[in-house]
Coordinates of C-alpha atoms in Angstrom, one line a residue:
Chain K
X1 CA 91.2 -44.4 82.2
X2 CA 90.4 -47.0 79.4
X3 CA 92.9 -49.0 77.6
X4 CA 91.4 -48.6 74.1
X5 CA 92.9 -45.9 72.0
X6 CA 91.3 -43.9 69.3
X7 CA 93.6 -45.7 66.8
X8 CA 92.4 -49.1 68.2
X9 CA 88.8 -47.9 67.8
X10 CA 89.2 -46.8 64.2
X11 CA 91.0 -50.1 63.3
X12 CA 88.4 -52.3 64.9
X13 CA 85.5 -50.3 63.6
X14 CA 87.0 -50.5 60.2
X15 CA 87.6 -54.3 60.5
X16 CA 84.0 -54.9 61.5
X17 CA 82.8 -52.9 58.4
X18 CA 85.0 -54.7 55.9
X19 CA 84.5 -58.2 57.3
X20 CA 80.8 -58.1 58.4
X21 CA 79.3 -55.4 56.1
X22 CA 81.3 -56.2 53.1
X23 CA 82.4 -52.6 53.2
X24 CA 85.4 -51.2 51.3
X25 CA 88.5 -49.2 52.3
X26 CA 90.4 -47.3 49.7
X27 CA 93.5 -45.2 50.1
X28 CA 97.2 -44.7 49.0
X29 CA 99.9 -46.6 50.9
X30 CA 97.5 -47.8 53.6
X31 CA 98.9 -51.3 54.1
X32 CA 102.5 -50.4 54.6
X33 CA 104.7 -48.7 57.1
X34 CA 102.5 -48.7 60.2
X35 CA 99.2 -49.2 58.4
X36 CA 98.3 -45.6 58.9
X37 CA 99.4 -45.3 62.5
X38 CA 97.7 -48.6 63.4
X39 CA 94.3 -47.5 62.2
X40 CA 93.9 -49.9 59.2
X41 CA 93.3 -53.6 59.9
X42 CA 94.8 -56.4 58.0
X43 CA 91.7 -58.0 56.4
X44 CA 89.8 -58.3 53.2
X45 CA 88.2 -55.5 51.1
X46 CA 91.1 -53.1 51.3
X47 CA 92.0 -51.5 48.0
X48 CA 95.4 -49.9 47.6
X49 CA 95.0 -46.9 45.2
X50 CA 97.7 -45.7 43.0
X51 CA 98.9 -42.1 43.4
X52 CA 95.8 -40.8 41.6
X53 CA 94.2 -38.5 44.1
X54 CA 91.3 -37.1 42.0
X55 CA 90.6 -40.4 40.3
X56 CA 90.9 -42.2 43.7
X57 CA 88.2 -40.0 45.2
X58 CA 86.0 -40.6 42.1
X59 CA 86.5 -44.4 42.4
X60 CA 85.4 -44.2 46.1
X61 CA 82.4 -42.1 45.1
X62 CA 81.5 -44.8 42.4
X63 CA 81.7 -47.5 45.0
X64 CA 79.5 -45.5 47.2
X65 CA 76.9 -45.2 44.5
X66 CA 76.6 -48.9 44.4
X67 CA 76.1 -49.3 48.1
X68 CA 79.5 -50.3 49.5
X69 CA 79.8 -47.3 52.0
X70 CA 83.5 -47.0 51.3
X71 CA 86.0 -45.6 53.9
X72 CA 88.4 -43.3 51.9
X73 CA 91.6 -42.7 53.7
X74 CA 93.5 -39.5 53.1
X75 CA 96.8 -39.7 55.0
X76 CA 97.3 -36.0 55.0
X77 CA 94.3 -33.7 55.1
X78 CA 96.0 -31.1 52.8
X79 CA 95.5 -33.6 50.0
X80 CA 91.8 -32.9 50.2
X81 CA 92.4 -30.1 47.8
X82 CA 93.2 -32.7 45.2
X83 CA 90.7 -35.3 46.5
X84 CA 88.0 -32.8 47.0
X85 CA 86.4 -32.4 43.5
X86 CA 84.6 -35.7 43.3
X87 CA 83.5 -35.3 46.8
X88 CA 82.3 -31.7 46.6
X89 CA 80.8 -31.8 43.1
X90 CA 79.4 -35.2 43.0
X91 CA 79.0 -37.1 46.3
X92 CA 77.8 -34.0 48.1
X93 CA 75.4 -32.9 45.4
X94 CA 73.8 -36.2 44.1
X95 CA 71.2 -36.5 46.9
X96 CA 69.9 -32.9 46.3
X97 CA 70.0 -33.3 42.5
X98 CA 69.0 -36.8 41.9
X99 CA 67.7 -38.3 45.2
X100 CA 70.5 -40.9 45.0
X101 CA 73.1 -40.8 47.7
X102 CA 76.8 -41.4 47.7
X103 CA 77.9 -42.0 51.3
X104 CA 81.6 -41.9 51.6
X105 CA 83.3 -41.9 54.9
X106 CA 86.3 -39.7 54.4
X107 CA 89.1 -40.2 56.9
X108 CA 90.9 -36.9 56.6
X109 CA 93.9 -37.2 58.9
X110 CA 95.6 -34.0 60.1
X111 CA 99.0 -33.6 61.7
X112 CA 101.1 -30.8 63.0
X113 CA 104.7 -29.8 62.4
X114 CA 105.2 -31.7 59.2
X115 CA 105.6 -28.8 56.8
X116 CA 103.5 -26.9 54.2
X117 CA 101.3 -29.6 52.7
X118 CA 101.3 -32.3 55.4
X119 CA 100.1 -30.3 58.5
X120 CA 96.9 -28.7 57.2
X121 CA 93.4 -28.9 58.8
X122 CA 90.9 -28.2 56.1
X123 CA 87.5 -29.1 57.7
X124 CA 86.4 -25.6 57.5
X125 CA 86.4 -25.7 53.6
X126 CA 84.0 -28.6 53.8
X127 CA 81.7 -27.0 56.1
X128 CA 81.3 -24.4 53.3
X129 CA 79.8 -26.8 50.8
X130 CA 76.2 -28.2 51.2
X131 CA 75.7 -31.9 51.4
X132 CA 78.4 -33.0 53.8
X133 CA 78.3 -34.0 57.5
X134 CA 81.5 -32.8 59.0
X135 CA 83.0 -33.9 62.4
X136 CA 86.2 -34.0 64.4
X137 CA 86.2 -37.0 66.8
X138 CA 89.1 -37.0 69.3
X139 CA 88.1 -39.9 71.7
X140 CA 87.1 -43.6 71.3
X141 CA 83.5 -43.1 72.2
X142 CA 83.2 -40.1 69.8
X143 CA 84.6 -42.2 67.0
X144 CA 82.1 -44.9 67.6
X145 CA 79.3 -42.4 67.7
X146 CA 80.2 -40.7 64.5
X147 CA 80.5 -44.1 62.8
X148 CA 77.0 -45.0 63.9
X149 CA 75.9 -41.7 62.6
X150 CA 77.5 -42.3 59.2
X151 CA 75.8 -45.8 59.0
X152 CA 72.3 -44.3 59.9
X153 CA 72.5 -41.5 57.3
X154 CA 73.2 -41.5 53.6
X155 CA 75.4 -38.4 53.4
X156 CA 79.1 -38.3 52.6
X157 CA 81.0 -37.5 55.8
X158 CA 84.2 -35.6 56.3
X159 CA 85.9 -37.0 59.4
X160 CA 88.6 -34.6 60.4
X161 CA 90.9 -36.8 62.4
X162 CA 94.2 -35.7 64.0
X163 CA 97.2 -37.8 64.7
X164 CA 97.5 -36.3 68.1
X165 CA 94.3 -38.1 69.1
X166 CA 95.3 -41.6 68.0
X167 CA 96.9 -42.6 71.3
X168 CA 94.2 -41.1 73.4
X169 CA 92.2 -43.5 75.6
X170 CA 90.2 -40.8 77.5
X171 CA 86.9 -39.2 77.0
X172 CA 86.7 -35.4 77.1
X173 CA 83.8 -34.1 79.0
X174 CA 82.5 -30.6 79.0
X175 CA 83.6 -28.5 82.0
X176 CA 80.9 -26.1 83.1
X177 CA 81.0 -24.0 86.2
X178 CA 78.5 -21.6 87.6
X179 CA 81.2 -18.9 88.2
X180 CA 82.9 -19.2 84.8
X181 CA 83.7 -16.0 83.1
X182 CA 84.3 -17.4 79.6
X183 CA 83.4 -20.4 77.6
X184 CA 86.0 -22.0 75.3
X185 CA 84.8 -24.0 72.3
X186 CA 87.8 -26.1 71.1
X187 CA 87.9 -28.1 67.9
X188 CA 90.1 -31.0 66.8
X189 CA 93.4 -31.4 68.6
X190 CA 93.1 -28.0 70.3
X191 CA 90.7 -29.8 72.7
X192 CA 93.5 -31.4 74.5
X193 CA 95.2 -28.0 74.9
X194 CA 92.1 -26.2 75.9
X195 CA 91.6 -28.5 78.8
X196 CA 95.2 -27.8 79.9
X197 CA 94.6 -24.0 79.5
X198 CA 91.5 -24.2 81.6
X199 CA 93.5 -25.9 84.4
X200 CA 96.3 -23.2 84.2
X201 CA 93.7 -20.4 84.3
X202 CA 91.8 -22.0 87.2
X203 CA 95.1 -21.9 89.1
X204 CA 95.1 -18.2 88.5
X205 CA 91.5 -17.9 89.7
X206 CA 90.0 -17.5 86.2
X207 CA 87.3 -20.1 85.8
X208 CA 86.5 -21.2 82.3
X209 CA 83.9 -23.4 80.8
X210 CA 85.1 -25.8 78.1
X211 CA 82.4 -27.0 75.7
X212 CA 83.8 -29.5 73.2
X213 CA 82.9 -29.3 69.6
X214 CA 82.6 -32.7 67.9
X215 CA 80.1 -31.8 65.1
X216 CA 81.1 -28.9 62.7
X217 CA 78.2 -29.6 60.4
X218 CA 75.4 -29.8 61.2
X219 CA 76.4 -27.3 63.9
X220 CA 73.6 -27.6 66.4
X221 CA 73.5 -24.7 68.9
X222 CA 71.5 -26.2 71.6
X223 CA 71.4 -25.7 75.3
X224 CA 74.6 -27.6 75.8
X225 CA 76.3 -25.2 73.4
X226 CA 74.5 -21.9 74.2
X227 CA 73.8 -22.2 77.9
X228 CA 77.3 -21.9 79.2
X229 CA 78.0 -19.0 76.9
X230 CA 75.0 -17.1 78.1
X231 CA 75.9 -17.6 81.7
X232 CA 79.6 -16.8 81.3
X233 CA 79.1 -13.8 79.1
X234 CA 82.0 -14.3 76.7
X235 CA 83.3 -17.0 74.4
X236 CA 86.3 -18.2 72.3
X237 CA 86.2 -20.8 69.6
X238 CA 89.6 -22.5 69.1
X239 CA 90.5 -24.5 66.0
X240 CA 93.4 -26.3 64.5
X241 CA 92.8 -24.8 61.0
X242 CA 93.5 -21.4 59.7
X243 CA 91.5 -18.6 61.4
X244 CA 90.7 -16.5 58.3
X245 CA 87.4 -17.7 56.9
X246 CA 87.8 -20.9 58.7
X247 CA 85.9 -23.1 61.2
X248 CA 86.7 -21.0 64.3
X249 CA 85.3 -17.8 62.7
X250 CA 82.2 -19.6 61.3
X251 CA 81.3 -21.3 64.6
X252 CA 82.1 -18.0 66.5
X253 CA 79.6 -16.2 64.3
X254 CA 77.0 -18.8 64.6
X255 CA 77.3 -18.7 68.4
X256 CA 77.1 -14.9 68.4
X257 CA 74.1 -14.9 66.2
X258 CA 72.3 -17.4 68.3
X259 CA 73.0 -15.7 71.7
X260 CA 73.8 -12.1 71.0
X261 CA 77.1 -12.5 72.9
X262 CA 80.3 -11.6 71.1
X263 CA 82.4 -14.7 70.6
X264 CA 86.0 -14.5 69.4
X265 CA 87.8 -16.9 67.1
X266 CA 91.3 -18.4 67.3
X267 CA 93.0 -20.5 64.7
X268 CA 96.2 -20.5 62.9
X269 CA 97.8 -17.3 61.8
X270 CA 97.4 -16.4 58.1
X271 CA 100.9 -17.7 57.3
X272 CA 102.3 -20.7 55.5
X273 CA 103.2 -23.6 57.8
X274 CA 107.0 -24.2 57.3
X275 CA 108.9 -27.1 58.4
X276 CA 111.4 -25.2 60.6
X277 CA 110.3 -24.9 64.2
X278 CA 110.1 -21.1 64.5
X279 CA 107.8 -20.9 61.4
X280 CA 105.6 -24.1 61.9
X281 CA 102.6 -22.1 62.7
X282 CA 101.3 -24.9 64.9
X283 CA 97.9 -25.3 66.4
X284 CA 97.1 -23.1 69.4
X285 CA 98.5 -24.7 72.5
X286 CA 97.5 -24.3 76.1
X287 CA 99.8 -21.3 76.6
X288 CA 98.4 -19.4 73.6
X289 CA 94.8 -20.3 74.5
X290 CA 95.3 -19.1 78.1
X291 CA 97.0 -16.0 76.9
X292 CA 94.0 -15.2 74.5
X293 CA 91.6 -15.7 77.4
X294 CA 93.6 -13.4 79.7
X295 CA 93.7 -10.7 77.0
X296 CA 90.0 -11.0 76.3
X297 CA 89.2 -10.6 80.0
X298 CA 91.6 -7.7 80.3
X299 CA 90.0 -5.8 77.5
X300 CA 86.5 -6.5 78.8
X301 CA 87.3 -5.3 82.4
X302 CA 86.7 -1.7 83.4
X303 CA 90.5 -1.3 83.7
X304 CA 91.0 -2.7 80.4
X305 CA 88.4 -0.4 78.9
X306 CA 89.9 2.5 80.6
X307 CA 93.4 1.7 79.3
X308 CA 92.2 0.1 76.0
Chain G
X1 CA 103.2 -28.9 17.4
X2 CA 102.7 -32.5 16.1
X3 CA 99.0 -32.9 15.2
X4 CA 97.2 -35.7 17.1
X5 CA 97.2 -38.9 15.2
X6 CA 93.5 -39.4 16.1
X7 CA 92.3 -36.2 14.7
X8 CA 93.8 -36.8 11.4
X9 CA 92.0 -40.0 11.2
X10 CA 88.5 -38.5 11.3
X11 CA 86.3 -39.6 8.5
X12 CA 82.8 -41.1 7.7
X13 CA 84.4 -44.4 6.7
X14 CA 87.2 -45.0 9.2
X15 CA 87.1 -48.7 10.2
X16 CA 83.9 -49.4 8.4
X17 CA 83.9 -53.2 7.6
X18 CA 82.4 -53.8 4.1
X19 CA 79.1 -55.6 4.4
X20 CA 79.3 -55.7 8.2
X21 CA 75.6 -54.7 8.2
X22 CA 74.8 -58.0 6.6
X23 CA 75.9 -59.8 9.7
X24 CA 73.0 -58.2 11.7
X25 CA 69.5 -59.3 11.6
X26 CA 67.0 -56.9 9.9
X27 CA 65.3 -56.5 13.3
X28 CA 68.6 -55.4 14.9
X29 CA 69.4 -53.0 12.1
X30 CA 65.9 -51.4 12.3
X31 CA 66.0 -51.2 16.1
X32 CA 69.3 -49.3 16.0
X33 CA 67.8 -46.9 13.4
X34 CA 64.7 -46.5 15.5
X35 CA 66.7 -45.5 18.5
X36 CA 68.6 -43.0 16.3
X37 CA 65.2 -41.6 15.3
X38 CA 64.0 -41.3 18.9
X39 CA 67.0 -39.3 19.8
X40 CA 67.0 -37.2 16.6
X41 CA 63.4 -36.2 16.7
X42 CA 63.3 -35.7 20.5
X43 CA 66.2 -33.2 20.1
X44 CA 64.6 -31.6 17.0
X45 CA 61.5 -31.0 19.1
X46 CA 63.6 -29.6 21.8
X47 CA 65.2 -27.2 19.5
X48 CA 61.7 -25.7 18.6
X49 CA 60.8 -25.6 22.2
X50 CA 64.0 -23.6 23.0
X51 CA 63.2 -21.2 20.1
X52 CA 59.7 -20.8 21.5
X53 CA 61.2 -20.2 24.9
X54 CA 59.2 -23.0 26.5
X55 CA 62.5 -24.5 27.5
X56 CA 64.9 -22.0 29.2
X57 CA 67.4 -24.3 30.7
X58 CA 70.7 -24.8 28.9
X59 CA 70.6 -27.7 26.6
X60 CA 73.3 -30.1 25.3
X61 CA 72.0 -31.7 22.2
X62 CA 72.9 -35.1 20.8
X63 CA 72.0 -34.2 17.3
X64 CA 74.6 -35.8 14.9
X65 CA 75.9 -38.1 17.6
X66 CA 72.8 -40.4 17.9
X67 CA 74.3 -43.6 16.4
X68 CA 76.8 -44.4 19.3
X69 CA 74.3 -44.9 22.0
X70 CA 71.7 -46.4 19.6
X71 CA 74.2 -49.1 18.5
X72 CA 75.9 -49.8 21.9
X73 CA 72.6 -50.0 23.9
X74 CA 71.5 -52.8 21.7
X75 CA 74.6 -54.8 22.6
X76 CA 75.0 -54.1 26.3
X77 CA 71.5 -53.3 27.5
X78 CA 72.0 -54.5 31.0
X79 CA 75.2 -52.7 31.8
X80 CA 75.1 -49.9 34.3
X81 CA 75.5 -46.6 32.5
X82 CA 77.7 -43.7 33.3
X83 CA 77.0 -40.9 30.9
X84 CA 78.6 -37.7 30.0
X85 CA 77.0 -34.2 29.8
X86 CA 75.8 -34.8 26.2
X87 CA 73.5 -37.6 27.2
X88 CA 70.0 -37.3 25.7
X89 CA 70.8 -40.0 23.1
X90 CA 72.2 -42.2 25.8
X91 CA 69.2 -41.9 28.0
X92 CA 66.7 -42.5 25.3
X93 CA 68.6 -45.3 23.6
X94 CA 69.0 -47.3 26.9
X95 CA 65.3 -47.1 27.4
X96 CA 64.6 -43.9 29.3
X97 CA 61.1 -42.5 28.9
X98 CA 61.1 -39.5 26.6
X99 CA 58.4 -37.7 28.6
X100 CA 60.5 -37.8 31.8
X101 CA 63.4 -36.2 29.8
X102 CA 61.2 -33.6 28.4
X103 CA 59.8 -32.8 31.9
X104 CA 63.3 -32.5 33.3
X105 CA 64.1 -30.0 30.6
X106 CA 60.9 -28.1 31.4
X107 CA 62.0 -28.1 35.1
X108 CA 58.9 -30.1 36.2
X109 CA 58.8 -32.4 39.3
X110 CA 57.9 -35.3 36.9
X111 CA 61.4 -35.0 35.3
X112 CA 64.2 -37.5 35.6
X113 CA 65.5 -35.7 38.6
X114 CA 62.4 -33.8 39.6
X115 CA 63.4 -30.9 37.3
X116 CA 66.3 -30.1 39.5
X117 CA 69.2 -31.2 37.4
X118 CA 68.7 -30.4 33.7
X119 CA 70.0 -31.5 30.3
X120 CA 73.6 -32.4 31.2
X121 CA 72.7 -34.3 34.4
X122 CA 70.3 -37.0 33.2
X123 CA 69.8 -40.1 35.3
X124 CA 67.5 -43.2 35.0
X125 CA 66.7 -45.8 37.6
X126 CA 63.7 -47.6 36.2
X127 CA 63.1 -51.1 35.1
X128 CA 66.4 -52.7 34.0
X129 CA 68.1 -49.3 33.5
X130 CA 70.6 -47.9 35.9
X131 CA 72.1 -44.8 34.6
X132 CA 73.9 -42.3 36.8
X133 CA 73.8 -38.5 35.9
X134 CA 76.8 -36.4 35.2
X135 CA 77.1 -33.2 37.2
X136 CA 79.3 -31.1 34.9
X137 CA 82.9 -31.8 35.8
X138 CA 83.9 -33.1 32.4
X139 CA 85.2 -36.8 32.8
X140 CA 84.0 -37.1 36.4
X141 CA 81.9 -40.1 35.3
X142 CA 84.9 -42.2 34.4
X143 CA 86.5 -42.7 37.8
X144 CA 82.9 -43.2 39.1
X145 CA 82.2 -45.9 36.6
X146 CA 85.4 -47.6 37.6
X147 CA 84.4 -47.4 41.2
X148 CA 81.0 -48.7 40.5
X149 CA 82.4 -51.7 38.7
X150 CA 84.9 -52.2 41.5
X151 CA 82.2 -52.0 44.2
X152 CA 79.6 -54.1 42.4
X153 CA 81.4 -56.5 40.1
X154 CA 78.7 -55.6 37.6
X155 CA 79.6 -54.5 34.0
X156 CA 79.5 -50.8 33.2
X157 CA 79.5 -48.7 30.1
X158 CA 81.0 -45.3 30.4
X159 CA 80.5 -42.6 27.8
X160 CA 82.7 -39.5 27.6
X161 CA 84.1 -37.2 25.0
X162 CA 87.4 -36.3 23.5
X163 CA 87.8 -33.3 25.9
X164 CA 87.1 -35.5 28.9
X165 CA 90.0 -37.8 28.0
X166 CA 92.3 -34.8 28.6
X167 CA 91.1 -34.4 32.3
X168 CA 93.8 -35.6 34.6
X169 CA 91.8 -38.2 36.3
X170 CA 90.4 -40.1 33.2
X171 CA 93.5 -42.0 32.2
X172 CA 94.3 -42.6 35.8
X173 CA 90.9 -44.2 36.3
X174 CA 91.3 -46.3 33.1
X175 CA 94.6 -47.5 34.4
X176 CA 93.1 -48.6 37.6
X177 CA 90.5 -50.5 35.6
X178 CA 93.2 -52.2 33.7
X179 CA 95.2 -53.1 36.9
X180 CA 92.1 -54.6 38.5
X181 CA 90.7 -56.0 35.3
X182 CA 87.4 -54.3 36.0
X183 CA 84.4 -54.9 33.6
X184 CA 84.2 -51.3 32.2
X185 CA 83.4 -50.6 28.6
X186 CA 84.8 -47.1 27.9
X187 CA 83.3 -45.4 24.9
X188 CA 84.6 -42.0 23.7
X189 CA 82.3 -40.0 21.5
X190 CA 85.0 -38.1 19.7
X191 CA 83.6 -35.0 18.1
X192 CA 86.9 -33.3 17.9
X193 CA 85.8 -30.3 19.7
X194 CA 86.2 -28.8 23.2
X195 CA 83.5 -26.0 22.9
X196 CA 84.9 -25.1 19.5
X197 CA 88.6 -25.8 19.9
X198 CA 89.7 -28.7 17.7
X199 CA 92.0 -31.5 19.0
X200 CA 94.9 -30.4 16.8
X201 CA 95.1 -27.2 18.9
X202 CA 94.9 -29.0 22.2
X203 CA 97.2 -32.0 22.1
X204 CA 99.7 -34.1 20.1
X205 CA 98.7 -37.5 21.3
X206 CA 95.8 -39.9 20.4
X207 CA 93.5 -41.2 23.2
X208 CA 93.6 -44.6 21.6
X209 CA 97.4 -44.9 21.7
X210 CA 97.4 -44.0 25.4
X211 CA 94.7 -46.4 26.3
X212 CA 96.5 -49.2 24.4
X213 CA 99.6 -48.3 26.4
X214 CA 97.6 -48.8 29.6
X215 CA 97.0 -52.4 28.4
X216 CA 93.4 -52.0 27.4
X217 CA 92.2 -53.1 23.9
X218 CA 91.4 -49.9 22.0
X219 CA 90.0 -49.2 18.5
X220 CA 89.4 -46.0 16.4
X221 CA 86.3 -46.2 14.3
X222 CA 83.7 -43.9 12.8
X223 CA 80.2 -43.8 13.9
X224 CA 78.6 -46.3 11.5
X225 CA 76.2 -48.2 13.9
X226 CA 76.8 -51.6 12.5
X227 CA 80.6 -51.1 12.9
X228 CA 80.1 -49.9 16.4
X229 CA 77.8 -52.7 17.3
X230 CA 80.2 -55.2 15.8
X231 CA 83.1 -53.9 17.9
X232 CA 80.9 -53.7 21.0
X233 CA 80.0 -57.3 20.6
X234 CA 83.7 -58.2 20.2
X235 CA 84.8 -56.3 23.2
X236 CA 81.9 -56.7 25.6
X237 CA 83.0 -60.1 26.9
X238 CA 86.7 -59.0 27.5
X239 CA 86.4 -55.8 29.5
X240 CA 87.9 -53.4 30.2
X241 CA 87.9 -52.3 26.6
X242 CA 87.8 -48.9 24.7
X243 CA 86.2 -47.6 21.6
X244 CA 87.0 -44.2 20.2
X245 CA 84.2 -43.3 17.9
X246 CA 84.5 -40.3 15.6
X247 CA 81.2 -38.3 15.5
X248 CA 79.9 -35.0 14.2
X249 CA 78.2 -32.7 16.7
X250 CA 75.6 -30.9 14.7
X251 CA 75.0 -28.0 17.1
X252 CA 76.9 -25.8 19.6
X253 CA 78.4 -27.3 22.7
X254 CA 75.5 -25.8 24.6
X255 CA 72.4 -24.4 23.0
X256 CA 70.6 -24.9 19.7
X257 CA 72.8 -22.8 17.4
X258 CA 75.0 -24.2 14.6
X259 CA 78.3 -23.3 12.9
X260 CA 77.4 -24.8 9.6
X261 CA 76.9 -28.3 8.3
X262 CA 78.8 -31.2 10.0
X263 CA 81.6 -33.0 8.3
X264 CA 79.3 -35.9 7.6
X265 CA 75.5 -36.8 8.2
X266 CA 75.5 -40.2 9.7
X267 CA 71.7 -40.2 9.9
X268 CA 71.5 -39.8 6.2
X269 CA 74.2 -42.3 5.7
X270 CA 72.3 -44.9 7.7
X271 CA 69.1 -44.3 5.8
X272 CA 71.0 -44.9 2.6
X273 CA 72.4 -48.2 3.9
X274 CA 69.0 -49.3 4.9
X275 CA 67.7 -48.5 1.5
X276 CA 70.4 -50.5 -0.1
X277 CA 69.3 -53.5 2.1
X278 CA 65.8 -53.1 0.8
X279 CA 64.6 -51.6 4.1
X280 CA 63.6 -48.2 2.8
X281 CA 59.9 -48.7 3.4
X282 CA 60.1 -50.2 6.9
X283 CA 62.7 -47.7 8.0
X284 CA 60.6 -44.9 6.5
X285 CA 57.6 -46.1 8.5
X286 CA 59.7 -46.2 11.7
X287 CA 61.0 -42.7 11.1
X288 CA 57.5 -41.3 10.4
X289 CA 56.0 -43.0 13.5
X290 CA 58.9 -41.7 15.7
X291 CA 58.7 -38.2 14.3
X292 CA 55.0 -38.0 14.9
X293 CA 55.4 -39.3 18.4
X294 CA 58.0 -36.8 19.2
X295 CA 56.1 -34.0 17.7
X296 CA 53.2 -35.0 19.9
X297 CA 55.4 -35.2 22.9
X298 CA 56.6 -31.6 22.4
X299 CA 53.3 -30.1 21.3
X300 CA 52.5 -27.1 23.3

């Protein structure tokens, strides 16, 4: 177990960019009250934006056009609906239209249990639009890897972070077993829960593969992604965003198209996330993921079909 | 509703300083007129090409509004340019090559964006010119211009229209420029129209009053090129600054149609002023040469 957290990694990667690359970081209230959960360094080239979400994103895009490779911090991913227009309609389109890129590194931070507009996971919306790279790193190594990817490409990148990952010091390796009967593809903070679910199911004698999804776009369905699915014969994509027309359904469809094996999708219910605990509509936890797997296997079994 | 102060001020003479043209050299005056001619005759050729169906893309004509870019480009030729959707005059006045603009409108790979972007999305990155294309969200270029000034420290000129100023993010970006004292020259080409809805039906406030309240020097003037250039020279060294310039759009928002004669004809007024200065012959020759060049450019 390492001692460097995801938050440490974000902060030091950012510091290096701001100090050594003369990069830029822009965001609202980023240098106060915990400095965005310890992810923002105290150094030069940080711009506190006023509460001007759309203009703030446009300013970040303008800085990208002149080569500063800005890090644009969005403290709550729900705000992407406001911040989105300059990103979607300019940053993501300028390379295809004009051959001029606007590489913005968008730190879109998700949470859970904080009510209707502070708990959202919107990365699925950004998979929809051409021109973005979209990822959801949950470990220190993954964060360093996606940063290198950003610096070696010239596309705007939506980085779907999750506060649940900030204290994490461990890497999340794929779990693949020859006798697995299902492959789980978890995204964002559900990855921590999927690992727990696999342990619970293993104790019941149900062996699951867990193939972690870091890159949402481009979504590369290579042997690492498709092989375990083909061998296990069924699949389940689990996401921290809404299920309807969301990342889980899109990835499940892509996997099904690539392999011919039906893959189910699991995300948030089609309900508003309220603040009170019974109605928070939280991300799928280990219990729900394990329950979904049991149900899928029951329906697929001869007994399940007979009683189905 | 209280009519906007600004819209009530529209006239062909607002803010014109008597004899201001005399403070400009003959060469400067003729160069502003030449740039007006390039834009005017380029767009007139385009109108014919649209009627002939050689150009089938939507077009946003600068006809009637040529003097703004013609004047300002002579004062701040090295600024980065963030343009609005109605940008032919901006591109041509700042030194973009007419044949590349024509090819863009024809959808050819030799166009300003390889024929992919079209009339309202013109860019130029050649020689000393750095002009970023608009994509179609009105006013989107204003925060981008501010961000480019923030990121580069270089001066920027940003053109937009009276409708763009109503977009939520435009004043917010101008306020940010004021806070950080960024070198952005904001220029509103105020033609009074959002498609065809006049300002008095849209709002009660004046852009200039709001910009002043943000702490940015701001002036309302008409589109007399000498007056524009005078104010641009005054303001260029103390950015951010704002000029609201009343212009008359000759054609529809998009397309080559017209809803009747404009309130005033700046092109004719400029020719008259040049004649008064004894420059009728030289300006006439410039106009003839430019017209012929543009007719040749658009010849089938």
